[in-house]
mmCIF file of C-alpha atoms and ligand atoms in Angstrom:
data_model
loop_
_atom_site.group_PDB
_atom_site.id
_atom_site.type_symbol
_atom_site.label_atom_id
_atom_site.label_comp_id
_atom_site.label_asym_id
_atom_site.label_seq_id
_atom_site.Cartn_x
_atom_site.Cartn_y
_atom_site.Cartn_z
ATOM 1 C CA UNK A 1 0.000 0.000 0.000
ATOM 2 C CA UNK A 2 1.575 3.238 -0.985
ATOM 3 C CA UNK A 3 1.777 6.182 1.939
ATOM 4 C CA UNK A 4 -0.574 8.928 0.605
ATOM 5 C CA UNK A 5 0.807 12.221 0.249
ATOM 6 C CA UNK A 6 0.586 14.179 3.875
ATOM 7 C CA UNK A 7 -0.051 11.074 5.283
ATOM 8 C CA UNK A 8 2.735 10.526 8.329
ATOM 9 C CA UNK A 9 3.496 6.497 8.077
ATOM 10 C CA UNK A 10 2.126 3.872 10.509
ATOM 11 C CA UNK A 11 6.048 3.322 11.632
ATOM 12 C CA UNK A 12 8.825 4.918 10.404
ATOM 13 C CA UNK A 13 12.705 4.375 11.848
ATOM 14 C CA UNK A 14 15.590 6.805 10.183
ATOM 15 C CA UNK A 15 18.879 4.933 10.963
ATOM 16 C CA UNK A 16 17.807 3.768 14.001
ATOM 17 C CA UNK A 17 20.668 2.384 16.328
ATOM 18 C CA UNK A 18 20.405 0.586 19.737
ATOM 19 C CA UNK A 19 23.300 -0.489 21.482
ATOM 20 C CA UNK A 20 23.200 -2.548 24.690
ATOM 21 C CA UNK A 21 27.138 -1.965 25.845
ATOM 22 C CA UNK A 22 29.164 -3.885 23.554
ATOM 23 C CA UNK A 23 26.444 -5.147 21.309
ATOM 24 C CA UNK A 24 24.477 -3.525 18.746
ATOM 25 C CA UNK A 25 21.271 -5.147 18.860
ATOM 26 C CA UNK A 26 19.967 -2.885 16.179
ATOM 27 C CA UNK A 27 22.171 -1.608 13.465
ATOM 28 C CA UNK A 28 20.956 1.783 11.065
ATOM 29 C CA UNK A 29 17.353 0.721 10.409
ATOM 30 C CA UNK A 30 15.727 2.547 8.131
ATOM 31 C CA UNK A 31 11.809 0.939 7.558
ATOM 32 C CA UNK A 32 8.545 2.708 7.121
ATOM 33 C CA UNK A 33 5.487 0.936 6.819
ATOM 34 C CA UNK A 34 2.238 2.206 5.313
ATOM 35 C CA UNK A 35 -1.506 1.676 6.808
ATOM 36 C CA UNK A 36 -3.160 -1.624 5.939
ATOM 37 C CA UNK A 37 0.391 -3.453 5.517
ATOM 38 C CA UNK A 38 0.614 -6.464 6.743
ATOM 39 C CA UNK A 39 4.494 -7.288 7.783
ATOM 40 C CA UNK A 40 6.436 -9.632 8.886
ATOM 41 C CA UNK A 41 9.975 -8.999 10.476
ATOM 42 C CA UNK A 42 11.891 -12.041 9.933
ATOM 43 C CA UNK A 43 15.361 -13.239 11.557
ATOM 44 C CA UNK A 44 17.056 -15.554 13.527
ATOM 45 C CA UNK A 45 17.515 -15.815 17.190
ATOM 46 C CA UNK A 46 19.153 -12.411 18.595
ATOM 47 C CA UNK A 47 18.495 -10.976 14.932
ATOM 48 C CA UNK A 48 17.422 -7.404 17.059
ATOM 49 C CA UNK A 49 13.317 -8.043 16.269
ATOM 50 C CA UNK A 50 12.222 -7.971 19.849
ATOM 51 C CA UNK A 51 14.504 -5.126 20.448
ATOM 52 C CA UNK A 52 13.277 -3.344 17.314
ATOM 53 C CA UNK A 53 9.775 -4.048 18.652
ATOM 54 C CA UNK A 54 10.540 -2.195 22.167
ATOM 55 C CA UNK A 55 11.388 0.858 20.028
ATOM 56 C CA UNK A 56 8.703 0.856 18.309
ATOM 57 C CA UNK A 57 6.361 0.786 21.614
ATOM 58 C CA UNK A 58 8.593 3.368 23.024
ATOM 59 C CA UNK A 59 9.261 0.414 25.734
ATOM 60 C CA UNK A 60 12.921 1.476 24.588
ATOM 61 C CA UNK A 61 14.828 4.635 23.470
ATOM 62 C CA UNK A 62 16.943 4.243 20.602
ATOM 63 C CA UNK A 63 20.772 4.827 20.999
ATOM 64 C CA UNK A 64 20.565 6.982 17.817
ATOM 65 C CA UNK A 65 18.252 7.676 14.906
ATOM 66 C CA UNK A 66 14.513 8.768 15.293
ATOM 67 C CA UNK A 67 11.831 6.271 15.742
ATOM 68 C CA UNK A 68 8.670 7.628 15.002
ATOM 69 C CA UNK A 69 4.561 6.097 15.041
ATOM 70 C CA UNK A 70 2.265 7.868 13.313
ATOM 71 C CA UNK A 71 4.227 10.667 12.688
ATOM 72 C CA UNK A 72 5.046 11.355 16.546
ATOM 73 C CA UNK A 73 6.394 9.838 19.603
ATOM 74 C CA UNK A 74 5.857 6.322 20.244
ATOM 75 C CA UNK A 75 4.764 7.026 23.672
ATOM 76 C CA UNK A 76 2.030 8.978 22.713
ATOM 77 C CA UNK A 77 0.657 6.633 19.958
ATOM 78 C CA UNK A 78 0.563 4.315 22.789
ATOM 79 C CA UNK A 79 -1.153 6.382 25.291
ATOM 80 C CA UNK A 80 -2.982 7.302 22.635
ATOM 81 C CA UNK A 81 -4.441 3.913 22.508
ATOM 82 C CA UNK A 82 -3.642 3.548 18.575
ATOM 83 C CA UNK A 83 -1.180 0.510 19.273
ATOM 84 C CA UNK A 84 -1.931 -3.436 20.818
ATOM 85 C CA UNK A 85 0.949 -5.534 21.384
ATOM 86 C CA UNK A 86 1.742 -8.633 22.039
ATOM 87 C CA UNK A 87 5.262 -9.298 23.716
ATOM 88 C CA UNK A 88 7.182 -12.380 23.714
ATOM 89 C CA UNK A 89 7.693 -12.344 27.560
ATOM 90 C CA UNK A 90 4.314 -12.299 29.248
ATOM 91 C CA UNK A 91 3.959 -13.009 32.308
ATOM 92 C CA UNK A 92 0.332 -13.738 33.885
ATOM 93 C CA UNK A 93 -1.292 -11.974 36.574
ATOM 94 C CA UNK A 94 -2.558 -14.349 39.044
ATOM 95 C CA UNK A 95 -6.651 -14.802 40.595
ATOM 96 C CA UNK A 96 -8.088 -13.172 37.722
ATOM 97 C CA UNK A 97 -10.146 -14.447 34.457
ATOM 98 C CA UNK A 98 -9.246 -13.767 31.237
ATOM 99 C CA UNK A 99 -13.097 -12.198 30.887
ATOM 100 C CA UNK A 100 -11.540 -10.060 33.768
ATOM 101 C CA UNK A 101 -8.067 -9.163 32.008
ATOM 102 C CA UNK A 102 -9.041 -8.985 28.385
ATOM 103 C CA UNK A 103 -12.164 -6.257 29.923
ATOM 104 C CA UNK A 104 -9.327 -4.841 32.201
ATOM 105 C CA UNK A 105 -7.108 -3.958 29.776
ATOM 106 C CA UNK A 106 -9.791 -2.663 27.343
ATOM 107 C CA UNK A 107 -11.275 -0.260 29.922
ATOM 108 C CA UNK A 108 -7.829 1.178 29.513
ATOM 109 C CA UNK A 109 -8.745 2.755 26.203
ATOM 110 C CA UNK A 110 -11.015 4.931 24.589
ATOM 111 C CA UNK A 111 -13.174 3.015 22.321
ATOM 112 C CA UNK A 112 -12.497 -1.241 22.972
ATOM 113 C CA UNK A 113 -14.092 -3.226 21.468
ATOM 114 C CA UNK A 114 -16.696 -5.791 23.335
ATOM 115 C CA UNK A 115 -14.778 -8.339 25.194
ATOM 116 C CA UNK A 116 -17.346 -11.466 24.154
ATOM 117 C CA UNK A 117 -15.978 -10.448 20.502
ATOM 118 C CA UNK A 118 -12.317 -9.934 21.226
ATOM 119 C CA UNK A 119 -12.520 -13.458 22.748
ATOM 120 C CA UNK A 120 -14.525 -14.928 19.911
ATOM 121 C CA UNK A 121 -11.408 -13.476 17.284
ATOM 122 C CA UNK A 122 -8.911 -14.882 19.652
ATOM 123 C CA UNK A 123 -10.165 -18.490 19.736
ATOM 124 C CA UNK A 124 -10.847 -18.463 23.721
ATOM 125 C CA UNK A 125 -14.331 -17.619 24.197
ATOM 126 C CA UNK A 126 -14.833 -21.105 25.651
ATOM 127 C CA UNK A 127 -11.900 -19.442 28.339
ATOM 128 C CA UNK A 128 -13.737 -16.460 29.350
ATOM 129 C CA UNK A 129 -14.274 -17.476 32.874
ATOM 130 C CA UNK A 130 -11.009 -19.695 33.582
ATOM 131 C CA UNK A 131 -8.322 -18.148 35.837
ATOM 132 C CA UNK A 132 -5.187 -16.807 33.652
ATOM 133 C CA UNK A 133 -2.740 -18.209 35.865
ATOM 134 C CA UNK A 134 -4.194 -21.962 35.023
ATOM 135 C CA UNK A 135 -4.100 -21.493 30.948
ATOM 136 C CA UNK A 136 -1.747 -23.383 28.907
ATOM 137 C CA UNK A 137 1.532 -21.939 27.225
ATOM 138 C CA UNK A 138 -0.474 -21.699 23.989
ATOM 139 C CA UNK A 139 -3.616 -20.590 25.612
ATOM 140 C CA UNK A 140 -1.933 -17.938 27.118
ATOM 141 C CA UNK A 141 -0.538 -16.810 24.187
ATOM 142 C CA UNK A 142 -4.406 -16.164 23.115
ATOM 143 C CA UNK A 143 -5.206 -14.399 25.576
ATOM 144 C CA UNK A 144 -2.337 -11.823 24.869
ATOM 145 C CA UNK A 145 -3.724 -11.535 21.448
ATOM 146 C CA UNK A 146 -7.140 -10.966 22.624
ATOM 147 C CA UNK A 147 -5.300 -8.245 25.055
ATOM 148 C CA UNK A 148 -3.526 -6.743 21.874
ATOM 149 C CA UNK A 149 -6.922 -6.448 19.757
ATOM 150 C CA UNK A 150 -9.182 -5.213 22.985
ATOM 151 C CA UNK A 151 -8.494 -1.986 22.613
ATOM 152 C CA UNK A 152 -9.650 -1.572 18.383
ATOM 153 C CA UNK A 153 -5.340 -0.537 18.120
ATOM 154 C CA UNK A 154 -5.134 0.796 14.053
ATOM 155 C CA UNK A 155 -1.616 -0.794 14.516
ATOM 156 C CA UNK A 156 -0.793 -4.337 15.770
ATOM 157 C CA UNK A 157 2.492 -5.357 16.960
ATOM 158 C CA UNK A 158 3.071 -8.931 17.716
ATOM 159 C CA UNK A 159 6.428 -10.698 18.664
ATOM 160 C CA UNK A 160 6.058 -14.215 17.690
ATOM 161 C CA UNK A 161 2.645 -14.600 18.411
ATOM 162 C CA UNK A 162 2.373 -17.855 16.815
ATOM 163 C CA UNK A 163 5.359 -19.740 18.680
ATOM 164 C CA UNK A 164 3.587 -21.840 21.671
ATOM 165 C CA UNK A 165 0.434 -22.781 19.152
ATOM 166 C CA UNK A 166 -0.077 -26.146 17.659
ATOM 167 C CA UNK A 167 -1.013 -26.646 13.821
ATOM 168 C CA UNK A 168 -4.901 -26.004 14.385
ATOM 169 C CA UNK A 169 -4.542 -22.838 16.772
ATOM 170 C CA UNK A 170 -1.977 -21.142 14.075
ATOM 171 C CA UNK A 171 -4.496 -21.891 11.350
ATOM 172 C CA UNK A 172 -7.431 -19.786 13.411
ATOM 173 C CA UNK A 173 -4.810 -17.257 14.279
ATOM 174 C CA UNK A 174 -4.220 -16.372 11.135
ATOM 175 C CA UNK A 175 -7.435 -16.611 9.981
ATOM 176 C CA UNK A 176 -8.188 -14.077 12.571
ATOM 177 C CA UNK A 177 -5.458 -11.891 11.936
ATOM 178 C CA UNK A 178 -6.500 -11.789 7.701
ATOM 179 C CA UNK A 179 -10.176 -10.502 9.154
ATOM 180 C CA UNK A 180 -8.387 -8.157 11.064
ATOM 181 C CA UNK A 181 -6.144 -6.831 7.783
ATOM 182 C CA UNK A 182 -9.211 -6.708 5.610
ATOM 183 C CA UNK A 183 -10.631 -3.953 8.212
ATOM 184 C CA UNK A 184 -8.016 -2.049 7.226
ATOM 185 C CA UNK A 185 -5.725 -2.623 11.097
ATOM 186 C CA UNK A 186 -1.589 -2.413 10.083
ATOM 187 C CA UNK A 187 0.110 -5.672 11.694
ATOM 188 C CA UNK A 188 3.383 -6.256 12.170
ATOM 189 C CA UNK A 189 4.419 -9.439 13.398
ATOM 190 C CA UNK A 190 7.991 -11.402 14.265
ATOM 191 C CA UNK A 191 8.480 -14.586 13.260
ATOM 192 C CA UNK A 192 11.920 -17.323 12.552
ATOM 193 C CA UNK A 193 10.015 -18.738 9.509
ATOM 194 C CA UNK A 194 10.127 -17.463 6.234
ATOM 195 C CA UNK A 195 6.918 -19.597 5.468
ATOM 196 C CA UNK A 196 4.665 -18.316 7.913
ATOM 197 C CA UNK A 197 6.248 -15.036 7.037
ATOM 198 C CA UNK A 198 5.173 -15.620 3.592
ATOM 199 C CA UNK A 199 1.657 -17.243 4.116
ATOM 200 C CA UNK A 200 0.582 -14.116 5.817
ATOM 201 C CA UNK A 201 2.520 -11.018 4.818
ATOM 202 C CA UNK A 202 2.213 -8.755 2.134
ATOM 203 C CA UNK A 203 5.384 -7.671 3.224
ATOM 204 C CA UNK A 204 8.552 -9.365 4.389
ATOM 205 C CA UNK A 205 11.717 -7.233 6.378
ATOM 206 C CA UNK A 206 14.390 -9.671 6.621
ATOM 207 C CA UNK A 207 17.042 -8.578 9.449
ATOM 208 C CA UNK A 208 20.204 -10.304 10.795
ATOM 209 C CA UNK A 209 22.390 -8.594 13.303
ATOM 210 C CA UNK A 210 20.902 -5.208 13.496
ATOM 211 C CA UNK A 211 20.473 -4.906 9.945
ATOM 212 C CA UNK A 212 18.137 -4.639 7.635
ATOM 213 C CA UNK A 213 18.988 -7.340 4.815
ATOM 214 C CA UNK A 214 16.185 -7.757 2.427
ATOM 215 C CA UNK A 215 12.800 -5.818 2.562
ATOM 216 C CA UNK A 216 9.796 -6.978 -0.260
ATOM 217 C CA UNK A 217 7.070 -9.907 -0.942
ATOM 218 C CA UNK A 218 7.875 -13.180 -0.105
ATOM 219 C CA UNK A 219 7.895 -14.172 -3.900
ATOM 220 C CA UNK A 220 10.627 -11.157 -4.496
ATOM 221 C CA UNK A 221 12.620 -12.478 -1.440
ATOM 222 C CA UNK A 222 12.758 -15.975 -2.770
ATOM 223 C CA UNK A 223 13.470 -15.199 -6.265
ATOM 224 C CA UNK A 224 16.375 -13.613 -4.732
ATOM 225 C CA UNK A 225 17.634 -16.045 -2.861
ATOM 226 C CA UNK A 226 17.082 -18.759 -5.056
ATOM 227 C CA UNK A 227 15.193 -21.680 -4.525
ATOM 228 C CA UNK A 228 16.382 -23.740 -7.052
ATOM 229 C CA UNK A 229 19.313 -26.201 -6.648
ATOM 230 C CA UNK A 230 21.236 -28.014 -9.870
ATOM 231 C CA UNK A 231 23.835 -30.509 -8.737
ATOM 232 C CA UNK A 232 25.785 -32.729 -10.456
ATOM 233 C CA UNK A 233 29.180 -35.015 -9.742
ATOM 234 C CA UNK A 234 32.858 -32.685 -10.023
ATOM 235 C CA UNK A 235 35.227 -33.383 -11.612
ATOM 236 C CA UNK A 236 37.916 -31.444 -9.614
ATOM 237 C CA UNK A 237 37.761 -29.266 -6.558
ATOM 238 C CA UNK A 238 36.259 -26.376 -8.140
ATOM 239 C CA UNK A 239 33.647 -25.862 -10.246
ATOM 240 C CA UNK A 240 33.839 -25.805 -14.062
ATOM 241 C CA UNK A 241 34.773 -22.779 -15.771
ATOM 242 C CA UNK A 242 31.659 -21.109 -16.948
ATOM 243 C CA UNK A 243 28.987 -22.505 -14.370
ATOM 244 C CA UNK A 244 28.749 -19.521 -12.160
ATOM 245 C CA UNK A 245 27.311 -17.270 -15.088
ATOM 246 C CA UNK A 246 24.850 -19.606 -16.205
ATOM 247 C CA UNK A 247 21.057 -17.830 -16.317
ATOM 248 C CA UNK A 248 19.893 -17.812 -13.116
ATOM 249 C CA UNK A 249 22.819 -18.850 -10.891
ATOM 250 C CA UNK A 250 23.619 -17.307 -7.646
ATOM 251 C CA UNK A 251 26.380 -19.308 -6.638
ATOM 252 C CA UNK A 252 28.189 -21.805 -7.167
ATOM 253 C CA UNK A 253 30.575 -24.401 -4.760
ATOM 254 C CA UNK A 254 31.640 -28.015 -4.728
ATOM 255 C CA UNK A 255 30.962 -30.097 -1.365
ATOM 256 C CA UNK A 256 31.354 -33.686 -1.034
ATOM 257 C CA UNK A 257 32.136 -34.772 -4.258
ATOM 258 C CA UNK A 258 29.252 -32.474 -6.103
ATOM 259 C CA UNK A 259 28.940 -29.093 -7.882
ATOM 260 C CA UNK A 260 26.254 -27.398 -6.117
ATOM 261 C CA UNK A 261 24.348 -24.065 -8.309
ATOM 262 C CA UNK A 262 22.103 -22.529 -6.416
ATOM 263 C CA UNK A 263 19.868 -20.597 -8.919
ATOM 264 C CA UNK A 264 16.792 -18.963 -9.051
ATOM 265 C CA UNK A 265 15.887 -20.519 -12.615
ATOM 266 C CA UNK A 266 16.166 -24.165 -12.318
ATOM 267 C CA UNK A 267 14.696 -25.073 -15.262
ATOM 268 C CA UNK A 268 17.266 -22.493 -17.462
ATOM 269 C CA UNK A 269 20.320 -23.032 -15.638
ATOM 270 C CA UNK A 270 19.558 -26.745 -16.582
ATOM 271 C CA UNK A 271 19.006 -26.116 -20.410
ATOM 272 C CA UNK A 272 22.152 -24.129 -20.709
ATOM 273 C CA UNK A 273 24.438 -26.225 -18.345
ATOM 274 C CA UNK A 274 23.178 -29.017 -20.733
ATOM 275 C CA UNK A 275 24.643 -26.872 -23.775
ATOM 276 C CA UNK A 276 28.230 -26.054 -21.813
ATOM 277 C CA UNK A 277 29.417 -29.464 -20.576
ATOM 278 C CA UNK A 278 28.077 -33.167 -20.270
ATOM 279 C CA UNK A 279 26.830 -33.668 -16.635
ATOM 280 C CA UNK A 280 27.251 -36.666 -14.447
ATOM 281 C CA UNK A 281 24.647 -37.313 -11.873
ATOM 282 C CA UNK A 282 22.275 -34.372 -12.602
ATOM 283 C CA UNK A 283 19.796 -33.652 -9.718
ATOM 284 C CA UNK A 284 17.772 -31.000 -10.201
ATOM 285 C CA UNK A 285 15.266 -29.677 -6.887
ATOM 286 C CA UNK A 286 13.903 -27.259 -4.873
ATOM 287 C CA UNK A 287 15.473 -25.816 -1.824
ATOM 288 C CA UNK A 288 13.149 -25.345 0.838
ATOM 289 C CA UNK A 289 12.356 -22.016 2.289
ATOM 290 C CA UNK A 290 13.793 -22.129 5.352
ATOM 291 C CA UNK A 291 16.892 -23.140 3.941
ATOM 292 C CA UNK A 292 16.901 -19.855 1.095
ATOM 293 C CA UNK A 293 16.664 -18.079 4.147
ATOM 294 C CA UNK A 294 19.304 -19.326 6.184
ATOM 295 C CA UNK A 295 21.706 -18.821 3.357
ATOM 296 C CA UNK A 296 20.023 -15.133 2.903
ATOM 297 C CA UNK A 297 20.986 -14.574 7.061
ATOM 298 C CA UNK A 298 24.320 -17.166 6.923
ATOM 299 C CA UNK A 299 27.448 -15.934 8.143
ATOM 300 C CA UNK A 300 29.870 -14.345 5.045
ATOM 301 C CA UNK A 301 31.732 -17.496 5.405
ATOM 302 C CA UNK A 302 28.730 -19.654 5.931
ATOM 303 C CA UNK A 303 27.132 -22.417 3.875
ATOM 304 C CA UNK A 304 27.295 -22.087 -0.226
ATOM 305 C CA UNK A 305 31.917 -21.074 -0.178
ATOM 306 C CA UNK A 306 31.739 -19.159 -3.453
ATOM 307 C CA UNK A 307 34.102 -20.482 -5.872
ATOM 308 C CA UNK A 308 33.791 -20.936 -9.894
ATOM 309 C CA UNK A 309 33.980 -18.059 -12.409
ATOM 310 C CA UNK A 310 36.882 -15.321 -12.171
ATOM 311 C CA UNK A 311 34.992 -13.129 -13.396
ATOM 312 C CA UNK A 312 34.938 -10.862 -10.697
ATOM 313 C CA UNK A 313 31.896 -8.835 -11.688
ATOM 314 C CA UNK A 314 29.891 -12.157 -11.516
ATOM 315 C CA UNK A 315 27.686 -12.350 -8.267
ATOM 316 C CA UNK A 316 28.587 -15.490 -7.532
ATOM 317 C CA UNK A 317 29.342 -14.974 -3.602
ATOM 318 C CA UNK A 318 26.454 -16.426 -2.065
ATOM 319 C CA UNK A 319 25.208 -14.697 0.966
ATOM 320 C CA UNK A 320 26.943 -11.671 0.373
ATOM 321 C CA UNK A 321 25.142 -11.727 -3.200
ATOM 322 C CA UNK A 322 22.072 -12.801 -1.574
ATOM 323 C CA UNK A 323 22.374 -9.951 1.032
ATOM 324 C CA UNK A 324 23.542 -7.360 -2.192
ATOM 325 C CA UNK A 325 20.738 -8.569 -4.693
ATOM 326 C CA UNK A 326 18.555 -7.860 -1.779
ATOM 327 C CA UNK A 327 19.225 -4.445 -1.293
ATOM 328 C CA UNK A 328 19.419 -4.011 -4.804
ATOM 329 C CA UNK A 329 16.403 -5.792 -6.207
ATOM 330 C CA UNK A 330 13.873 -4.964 -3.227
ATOM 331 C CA UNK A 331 12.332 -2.592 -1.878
HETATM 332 N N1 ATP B 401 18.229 -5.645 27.588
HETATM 333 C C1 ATP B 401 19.269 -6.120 26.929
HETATM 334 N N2 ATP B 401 20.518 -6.030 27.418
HETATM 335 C C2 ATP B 401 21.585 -6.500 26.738
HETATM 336 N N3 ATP B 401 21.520 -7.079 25.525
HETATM 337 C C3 ATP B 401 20.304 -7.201 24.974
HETATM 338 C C4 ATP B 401 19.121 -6.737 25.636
HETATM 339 N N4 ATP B 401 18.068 -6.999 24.828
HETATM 340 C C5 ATP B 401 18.555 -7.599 23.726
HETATM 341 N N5 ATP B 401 19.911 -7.729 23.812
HETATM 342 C C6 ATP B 401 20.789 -8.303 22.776
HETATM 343 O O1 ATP B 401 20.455 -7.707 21.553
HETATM 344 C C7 ATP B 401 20.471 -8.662 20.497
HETATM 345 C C8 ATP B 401 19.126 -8.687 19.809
HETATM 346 O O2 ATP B 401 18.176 -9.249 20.708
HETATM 347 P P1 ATP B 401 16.635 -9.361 20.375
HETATM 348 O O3 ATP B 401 15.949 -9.842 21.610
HETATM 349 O O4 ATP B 401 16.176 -8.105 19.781
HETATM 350 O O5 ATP B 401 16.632 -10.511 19.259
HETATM 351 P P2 ATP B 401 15.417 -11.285 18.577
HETATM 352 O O6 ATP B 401 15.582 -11.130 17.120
HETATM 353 O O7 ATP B 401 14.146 -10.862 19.190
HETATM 354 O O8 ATP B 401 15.744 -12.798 18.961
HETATM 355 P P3 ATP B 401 14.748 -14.024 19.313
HETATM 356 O O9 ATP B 401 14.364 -14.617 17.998
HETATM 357 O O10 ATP B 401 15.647 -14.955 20.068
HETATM 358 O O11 ATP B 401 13.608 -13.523 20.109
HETATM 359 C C9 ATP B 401 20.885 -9.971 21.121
HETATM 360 O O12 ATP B 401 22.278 -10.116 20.945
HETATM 361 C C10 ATP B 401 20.550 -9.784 22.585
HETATM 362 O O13 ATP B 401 21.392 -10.553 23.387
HETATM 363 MG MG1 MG B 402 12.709 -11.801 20.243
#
């Protein structure tokens, strides 16, 4: 959705920094995000989304940069009742119902919405009289979403909301969570998995130490990774001359015996590797998502070792190229 003009965004963070002593949990962010998005920030454990998510909810002040929510202070947004979050570490208040505590909370701001609906959306209407303290891991874990949504927030900010659930309760989450989009709510949301990220975001922010590494839809972040694999026996230690500038290939390494492409174009890095050299032991697949993203958050030296063409203007170094066609390509 594109910002209108006048229109402050939903979030917006100019090279935000956030240093805890030594470590630099967030690293120049720049994001803004637009009313109606739905987003997911993706990354790996420590990747700086909870931390990111504290800034956002004011919960933290940023060692440098500006974080802004609706073109002002996060604190006021907040106070202002426009935001519902749901943090990763929740901790129940005891000897009260989650009728009680979803109500509680809602009374809080200036137009909730009725708590008999708010516990319908969040699955736990069949809850409404139990005692928080005696709910299940994933139970809880509704009732914080109910306690995010009580208040009718125009943005939603939820850090792994899906991560004590089991199959059937993330399937009625995010059911939920698309009838909440289609009234128009923004909803950001944290998650390790680049397929739940995908099933439901528009949107996908990719960050690994700090940074912000790719930013765009889940079919722009895979095409840029690649998800396409074409392997085939080596002959030597190093891939043959030529294979790294094949259409569609991001990188290229040998491992165990095998030349390894990673592409993005299975199907024409196949045709045309046919047409350069006679290949032994073709296999020809499709990398799962979660691995494309692990090599799009790996460590410089981390799984695909670039090797094959000299050319050095060839993007062949794989999750530095990953990381560079990101920035380039997206968003
Ligand atoms: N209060 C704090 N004091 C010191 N270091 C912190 C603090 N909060 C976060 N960090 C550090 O900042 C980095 C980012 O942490 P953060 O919690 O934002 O990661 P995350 O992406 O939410 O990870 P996870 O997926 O494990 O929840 C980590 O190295 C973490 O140890
Ligand atoms: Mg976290």
């Amino acid at each position: 959705m594109t910002i209108q003009r006048g229109e402050a965004p939903v979030v917006a963070f100019g090279g935000v920094v956030k240093e805890y002593g030594a470590v630099r949990a967030v690293d120049h962010l720049d994001l803004r995000f637009a009313a109606g998005e739905r987003v997911a920030l993706l990354g790996r454990n420590g990747a700086g989304k909870s931390t990111s998510i504290a800034l956002m909810l004011g919960l933290e002040e940023p060692t440098s940069g500006t974080v802004e929510l609706f073109g002002g202070p996060p604190r006021r947004a907040v106070e202002g009742g426009r935001v519902g979050a749901m943090l990763q570490d929740f901790t129940p208040v005891s000897r009260i119902t989650v009728r009680e505590l979803v109500g509680f909370v809602g009374s809080a701001y200036p137009a909730p919405l009725p708590v008999a609906e708010v516990l319908d959306l969040a699955g736990i209407g069949h809850l409404a009289g139990r005692r928080v303290e005696k709910l299940s891991g994933g139970q809880i874990q509704r009732v914080c979403f109910a306690v995010a949504l009580v208040g009718d927030p125009d943005l939603l900010i939820l850090d792994e909301p899906t991560a004590a659930l089991d199959v059937q309760a993330r399937q009625e989450f995010w059911t939920s969570m698309r009838a909440l989009t289609d009234r128009g709510k923004t909803v950001l949301f944290s998650t390790h998995y680049l397929e739940e990220a995908d099933r439901n975001a528009d949107r996908i922010v990719v960050i690994d130490r700090g940074r912000l590494i790719a930013d765009g839809t889940g079919a722009e972040i895979k095409r840029t990774v690649g998800t396409g694999l074409v392997a085939f026996d080596a002959v030597d230690g190093t891939p043959p001359d030529g294979v790294g500038t094949l259409p569609g290939v991001l990188s290229a390494e040998v491992a165990d015996g095998r030349v390894r492409l990673r592409t993005t174009d299975p199907d024409a890095t196949t045709v045309a590797l046919v047409g350069l050299l006679t290949p032994r032991g073709l296999e020809v697949t499709q990398a799962g998502l979660e691995e494309a993203f692990l090599t799009l958050t790996s460590e410089p030296s981390g799984p695909a070792v670039p090797s094959g063409p000299s050319d050095p203007s060839d993007p062949s170094e794989p999750s530095a190229t990953a990381v560079a066609a990101a920035k380039g390509t997206l968003r």
